[in-house]
PDB file of C-alpha atoms in Angstrom:
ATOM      1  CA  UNK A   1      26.681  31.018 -42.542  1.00  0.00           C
ATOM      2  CA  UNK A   2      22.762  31.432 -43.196  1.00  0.00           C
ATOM      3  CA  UNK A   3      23.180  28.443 -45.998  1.00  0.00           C
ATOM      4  CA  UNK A   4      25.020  25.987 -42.928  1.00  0.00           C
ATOM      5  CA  UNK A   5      22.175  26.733 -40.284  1.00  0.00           C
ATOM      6  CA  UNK A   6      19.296  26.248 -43.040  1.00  0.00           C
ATOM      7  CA  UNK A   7      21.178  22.682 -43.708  1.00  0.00           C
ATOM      8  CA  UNK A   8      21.299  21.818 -40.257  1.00  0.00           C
ATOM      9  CA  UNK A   9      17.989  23.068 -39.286  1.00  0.00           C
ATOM     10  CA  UNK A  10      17.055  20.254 -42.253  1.00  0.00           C
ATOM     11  CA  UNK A  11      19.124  17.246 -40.884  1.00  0.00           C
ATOM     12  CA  UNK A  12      17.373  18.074 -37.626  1.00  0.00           C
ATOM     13  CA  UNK A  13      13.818  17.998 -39.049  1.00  0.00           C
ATOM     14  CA  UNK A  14      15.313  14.927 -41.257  1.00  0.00           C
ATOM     15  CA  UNK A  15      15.862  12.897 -37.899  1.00  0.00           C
ATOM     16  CA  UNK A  16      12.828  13.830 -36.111  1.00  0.00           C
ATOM     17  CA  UNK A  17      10.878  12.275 -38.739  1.00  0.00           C
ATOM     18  CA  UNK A  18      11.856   9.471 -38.107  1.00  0.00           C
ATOM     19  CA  UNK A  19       8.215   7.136 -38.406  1.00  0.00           C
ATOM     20  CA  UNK A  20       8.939   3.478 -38.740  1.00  0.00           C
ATOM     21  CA  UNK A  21      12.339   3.790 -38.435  1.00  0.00           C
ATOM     22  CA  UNK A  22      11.539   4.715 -34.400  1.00  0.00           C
ATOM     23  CA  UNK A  23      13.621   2.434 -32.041  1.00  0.00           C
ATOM     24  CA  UNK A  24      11.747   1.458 -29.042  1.00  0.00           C
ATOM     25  CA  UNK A  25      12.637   1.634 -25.431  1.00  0.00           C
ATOM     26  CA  UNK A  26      13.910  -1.193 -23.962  1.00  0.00           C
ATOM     27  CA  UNK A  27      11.759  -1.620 -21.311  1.00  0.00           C
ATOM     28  CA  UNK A  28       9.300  -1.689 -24.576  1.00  0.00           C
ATOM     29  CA  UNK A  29      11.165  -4.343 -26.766  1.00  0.00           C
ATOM     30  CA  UNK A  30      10.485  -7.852 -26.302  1.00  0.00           C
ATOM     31  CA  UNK A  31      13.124  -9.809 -24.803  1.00  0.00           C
ATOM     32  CA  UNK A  32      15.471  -7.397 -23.939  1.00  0.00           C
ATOM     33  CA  UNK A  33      16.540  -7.916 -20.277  1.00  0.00           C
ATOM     34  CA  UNK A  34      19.464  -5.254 -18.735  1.00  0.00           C
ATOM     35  CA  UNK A  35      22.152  -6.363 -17.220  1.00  0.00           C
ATOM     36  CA  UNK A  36      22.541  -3.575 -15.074  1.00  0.00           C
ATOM     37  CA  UNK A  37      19.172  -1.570 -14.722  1.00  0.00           C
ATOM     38  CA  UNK A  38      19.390   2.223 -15.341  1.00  0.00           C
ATOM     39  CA  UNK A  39      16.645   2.952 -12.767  1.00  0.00           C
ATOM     40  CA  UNK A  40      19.072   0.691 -10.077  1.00  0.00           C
ATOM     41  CA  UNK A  41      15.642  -1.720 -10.193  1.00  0.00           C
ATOM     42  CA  UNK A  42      16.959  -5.597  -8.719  1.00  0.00           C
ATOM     43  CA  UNK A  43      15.994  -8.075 -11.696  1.00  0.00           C
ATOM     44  CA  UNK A  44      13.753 -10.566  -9.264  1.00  0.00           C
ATOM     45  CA  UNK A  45      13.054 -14.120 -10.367  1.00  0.00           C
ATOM     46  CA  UNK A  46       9.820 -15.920  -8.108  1.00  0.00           C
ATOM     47  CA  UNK A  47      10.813 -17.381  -4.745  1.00  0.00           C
ATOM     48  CA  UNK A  48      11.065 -21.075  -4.304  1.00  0.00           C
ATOM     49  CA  UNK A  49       8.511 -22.606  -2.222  1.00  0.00           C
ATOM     50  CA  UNK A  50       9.371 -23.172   1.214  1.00  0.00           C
ATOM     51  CA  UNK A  51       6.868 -25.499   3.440  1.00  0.00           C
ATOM     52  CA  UNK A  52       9.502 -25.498   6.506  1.00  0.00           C
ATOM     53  CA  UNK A  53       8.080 -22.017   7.746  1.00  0.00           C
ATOM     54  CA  UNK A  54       4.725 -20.067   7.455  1.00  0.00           C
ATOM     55  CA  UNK A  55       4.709 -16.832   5.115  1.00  0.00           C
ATOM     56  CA  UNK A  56       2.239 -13.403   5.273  1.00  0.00           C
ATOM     57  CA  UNK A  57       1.572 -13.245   1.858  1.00  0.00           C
ATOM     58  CA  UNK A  58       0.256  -9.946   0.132  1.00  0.00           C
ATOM     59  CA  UNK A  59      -0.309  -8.643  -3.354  1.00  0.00           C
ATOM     60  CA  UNK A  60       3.050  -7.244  -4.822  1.00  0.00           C
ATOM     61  CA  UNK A  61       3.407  -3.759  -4.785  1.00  0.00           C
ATOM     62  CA  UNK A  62       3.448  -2.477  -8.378  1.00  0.00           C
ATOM     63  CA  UNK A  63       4.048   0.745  -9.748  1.00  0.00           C
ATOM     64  CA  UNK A  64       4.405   0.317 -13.386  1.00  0.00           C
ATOM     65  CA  UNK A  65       3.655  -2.465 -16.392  1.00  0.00           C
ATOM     66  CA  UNK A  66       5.381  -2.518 -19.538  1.00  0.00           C
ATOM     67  CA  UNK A  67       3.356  -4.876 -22.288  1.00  0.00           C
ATOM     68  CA  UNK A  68       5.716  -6.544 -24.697  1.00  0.00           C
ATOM     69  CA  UNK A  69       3.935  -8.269 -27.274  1.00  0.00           C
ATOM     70  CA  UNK A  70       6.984 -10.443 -29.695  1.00  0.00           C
ATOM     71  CA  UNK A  71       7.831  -9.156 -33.427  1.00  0.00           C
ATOM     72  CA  UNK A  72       5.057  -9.506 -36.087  1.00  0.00           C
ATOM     73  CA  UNK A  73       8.249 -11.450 -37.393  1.00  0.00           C
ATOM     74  CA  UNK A  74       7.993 -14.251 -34.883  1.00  0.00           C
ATOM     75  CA  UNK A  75       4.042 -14.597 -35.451  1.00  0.00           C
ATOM     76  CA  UNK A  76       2.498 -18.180 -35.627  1.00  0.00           C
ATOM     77  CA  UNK A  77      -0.859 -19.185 -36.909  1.00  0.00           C
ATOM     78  CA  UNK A  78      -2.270 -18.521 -33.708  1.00  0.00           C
ATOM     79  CA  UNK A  79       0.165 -15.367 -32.843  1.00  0.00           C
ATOM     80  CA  UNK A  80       2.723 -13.634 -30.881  1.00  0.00           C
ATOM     81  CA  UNK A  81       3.794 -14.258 -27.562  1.00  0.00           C
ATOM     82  CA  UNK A  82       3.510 -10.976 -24.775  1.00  0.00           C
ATOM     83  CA  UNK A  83       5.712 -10.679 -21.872  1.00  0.00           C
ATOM     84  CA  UNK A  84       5.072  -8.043 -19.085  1.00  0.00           C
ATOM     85  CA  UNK A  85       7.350  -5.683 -17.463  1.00  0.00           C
ATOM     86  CA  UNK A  86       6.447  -5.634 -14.138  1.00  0.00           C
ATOM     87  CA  UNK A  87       8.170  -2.622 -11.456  1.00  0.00           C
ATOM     88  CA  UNK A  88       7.603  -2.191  -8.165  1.00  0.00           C
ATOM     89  CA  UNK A  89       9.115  -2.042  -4.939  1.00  0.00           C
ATOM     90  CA  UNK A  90       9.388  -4.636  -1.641  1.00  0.00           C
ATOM     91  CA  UNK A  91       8.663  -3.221   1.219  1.00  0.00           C
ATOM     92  CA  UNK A  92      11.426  -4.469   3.542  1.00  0.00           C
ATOM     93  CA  UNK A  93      14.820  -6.930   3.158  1.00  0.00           C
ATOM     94  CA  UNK A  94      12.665 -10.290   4.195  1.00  0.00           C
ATOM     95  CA  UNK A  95      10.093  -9.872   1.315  1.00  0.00           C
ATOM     96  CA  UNK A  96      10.374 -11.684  -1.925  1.00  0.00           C
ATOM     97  CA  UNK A  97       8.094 -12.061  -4.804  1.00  0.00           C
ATOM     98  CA  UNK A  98       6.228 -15.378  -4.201  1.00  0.00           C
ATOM     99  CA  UNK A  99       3.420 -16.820  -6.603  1.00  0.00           C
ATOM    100  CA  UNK A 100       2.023 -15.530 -10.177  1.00  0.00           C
ATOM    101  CA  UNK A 101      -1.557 -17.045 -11.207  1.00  0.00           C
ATOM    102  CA  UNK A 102      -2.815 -15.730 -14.711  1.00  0.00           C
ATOM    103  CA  UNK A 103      -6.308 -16.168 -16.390  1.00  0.00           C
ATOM    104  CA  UNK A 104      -7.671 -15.162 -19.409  1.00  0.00           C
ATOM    105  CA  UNK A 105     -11.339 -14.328 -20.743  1.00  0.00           C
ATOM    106  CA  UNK A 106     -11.364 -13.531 -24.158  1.00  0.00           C
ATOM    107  CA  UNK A 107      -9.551 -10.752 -24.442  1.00  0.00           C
ATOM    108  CA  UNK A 108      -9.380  -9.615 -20.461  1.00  0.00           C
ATOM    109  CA  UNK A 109      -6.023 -11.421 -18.900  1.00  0.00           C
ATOM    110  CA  UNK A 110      -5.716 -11.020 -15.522  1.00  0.00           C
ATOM    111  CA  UNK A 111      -2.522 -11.517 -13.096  1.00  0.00           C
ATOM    112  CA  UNK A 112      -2.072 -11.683  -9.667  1.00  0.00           C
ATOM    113  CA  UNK A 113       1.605 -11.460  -8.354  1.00  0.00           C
ATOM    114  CA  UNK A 114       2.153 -11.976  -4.248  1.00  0.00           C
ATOM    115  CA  UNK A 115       4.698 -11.296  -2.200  1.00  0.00           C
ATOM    116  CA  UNK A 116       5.335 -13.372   0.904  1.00  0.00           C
ATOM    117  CA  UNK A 117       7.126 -12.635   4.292  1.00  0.00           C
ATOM    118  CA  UNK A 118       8.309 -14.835   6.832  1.00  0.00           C
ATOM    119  CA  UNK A 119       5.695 -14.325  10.033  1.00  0.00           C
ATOM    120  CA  UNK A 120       7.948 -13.517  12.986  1.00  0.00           C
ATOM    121  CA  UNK A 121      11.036 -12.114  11.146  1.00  0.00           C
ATOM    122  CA  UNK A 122      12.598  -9.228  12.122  1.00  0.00           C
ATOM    123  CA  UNK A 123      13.383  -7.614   8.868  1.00  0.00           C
ATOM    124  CA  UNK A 124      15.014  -4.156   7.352  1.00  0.00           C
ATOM    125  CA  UNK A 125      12.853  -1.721   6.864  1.00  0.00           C
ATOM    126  CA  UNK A 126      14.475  -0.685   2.994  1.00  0.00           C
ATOM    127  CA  UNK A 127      12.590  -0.405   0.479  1.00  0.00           C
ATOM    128  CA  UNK A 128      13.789  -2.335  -2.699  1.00  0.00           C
ATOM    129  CA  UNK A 129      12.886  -1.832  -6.220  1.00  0.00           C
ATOM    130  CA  UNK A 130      12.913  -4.711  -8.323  1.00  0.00           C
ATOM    131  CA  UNK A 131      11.578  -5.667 -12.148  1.00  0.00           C
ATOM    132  CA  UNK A 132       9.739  -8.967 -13.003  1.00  0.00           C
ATOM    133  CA  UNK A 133       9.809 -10.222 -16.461  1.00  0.00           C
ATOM    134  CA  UNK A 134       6.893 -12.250 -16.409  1.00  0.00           C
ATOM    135  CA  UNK A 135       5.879 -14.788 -20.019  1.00  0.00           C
ATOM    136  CA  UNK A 136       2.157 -14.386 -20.241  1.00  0.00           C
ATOM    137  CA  UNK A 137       0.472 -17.679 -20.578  1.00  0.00           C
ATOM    138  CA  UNK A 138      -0.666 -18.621 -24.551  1.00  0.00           C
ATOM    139  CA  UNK A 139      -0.521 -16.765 -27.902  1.00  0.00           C
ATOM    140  CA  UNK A 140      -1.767 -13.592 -28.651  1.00  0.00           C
ATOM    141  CA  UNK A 141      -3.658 -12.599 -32.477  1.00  0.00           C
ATOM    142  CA  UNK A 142      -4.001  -9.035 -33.757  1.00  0.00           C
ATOM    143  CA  UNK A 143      -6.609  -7.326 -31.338  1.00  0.00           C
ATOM    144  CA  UNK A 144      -7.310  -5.580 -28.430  1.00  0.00           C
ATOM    145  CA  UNK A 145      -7.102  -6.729 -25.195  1.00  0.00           C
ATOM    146  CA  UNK A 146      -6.359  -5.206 -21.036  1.00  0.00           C
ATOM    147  CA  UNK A 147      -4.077  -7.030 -18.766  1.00  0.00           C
ATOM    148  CA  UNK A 148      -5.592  -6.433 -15.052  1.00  0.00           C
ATOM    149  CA  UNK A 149      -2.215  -6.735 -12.829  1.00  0.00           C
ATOM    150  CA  UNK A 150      -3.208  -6.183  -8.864  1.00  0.00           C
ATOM    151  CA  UNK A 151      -4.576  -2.869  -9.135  1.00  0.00           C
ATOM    152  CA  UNK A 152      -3.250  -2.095 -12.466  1.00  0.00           C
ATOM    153  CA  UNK A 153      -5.179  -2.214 -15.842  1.00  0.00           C
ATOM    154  CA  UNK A 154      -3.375  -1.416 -19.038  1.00  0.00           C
ATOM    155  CA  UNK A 155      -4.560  -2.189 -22.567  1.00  0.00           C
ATOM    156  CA  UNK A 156      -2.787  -3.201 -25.311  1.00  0.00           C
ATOM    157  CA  UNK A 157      -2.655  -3.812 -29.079  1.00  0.00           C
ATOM    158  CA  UNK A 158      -1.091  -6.823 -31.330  1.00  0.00           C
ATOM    159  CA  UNK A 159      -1.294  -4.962 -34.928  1.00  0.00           C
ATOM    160  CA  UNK A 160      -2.173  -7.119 -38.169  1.00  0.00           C
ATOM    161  CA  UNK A 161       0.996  -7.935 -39.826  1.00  0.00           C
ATOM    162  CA  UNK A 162       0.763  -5.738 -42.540  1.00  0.00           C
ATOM    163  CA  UNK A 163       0.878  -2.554 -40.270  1.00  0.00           C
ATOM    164  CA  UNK A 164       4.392  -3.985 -38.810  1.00  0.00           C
ATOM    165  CA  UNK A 165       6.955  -0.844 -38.504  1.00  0.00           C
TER     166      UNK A 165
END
């Protein structure tokens, strides 16, 4: 009895060491997309334009970014790609996400994401979660460097190749 709880007690120290071998989250791997969201979260896509009626337009409400950078594997001469993440909520049933603009500065990118909503529609008052996978624009080398989305600033990291897990 002692000898089987000492073994198992070892497996289970075993698998918590797990170091490189350490999956990541989905929300964390690059290029994964659910096809049913855990957290009930609508996959949204951008709005098309629409010039036949006037729109409020407003900076998306965002709650959380997930930074994806692409496999050391997939690296180029001048790097990886790095998609975003992006949750939030809609405040009502008329509101869609609208327009993206990006810009980078060395190593500062920043993002804007708007929402628009049609002026003079009468519209649910639900709130609607929804994820954005958003490409960011160019190539990415090893470094540091912050992505400033709306209000949000996280940094992130694109490791040398040889420190790949």
């Amino acid at each position: 009895m002692l000898r089987s709880a000492l073994f198992l007690l070892a497996l289970v120290a075993l698998a918590a060491c797990g170091g490189s071998d350490r999956v990541a989250a989905p929300d964390d791997t690059f290029g994964h997309r659910f096809a049913d969201a855990p957290d009930a979260r609508e996959t949204l896509a951008l709005a098309p334009r629409d010039t036949t009626q006037a729109f409020f337009r407003y900076p998306a409400v965002v709650d959380t970014l997930h930074v994806r950078p692409a496999p050391l594997g997939e690296r180029t001469a001048d790097g990886v790609s790095v998609e975003v993440l992006v949750k939030g909520a809609l405040p009502d049933g008329c509101s869609q996400l609208s327009d993206v603009e990006q810009a980078r500065a060395g190593n500062l990118i920043t993002v804007t994401l708007t929402m628009k909503r049609p002026k003079g529609a009468f519209c649910t008052q639900v709130v609607r979660p929804f994820r954005f996978y958003l490409p960011l624009d160019g190539r990415y080398a090893p470094g540091a460097y912050t992505l400033k989305l709306n209000d949000l600033t996280r940094p992130f990291e694109i490791a040398e190749p040889d420190e790949e897990a």
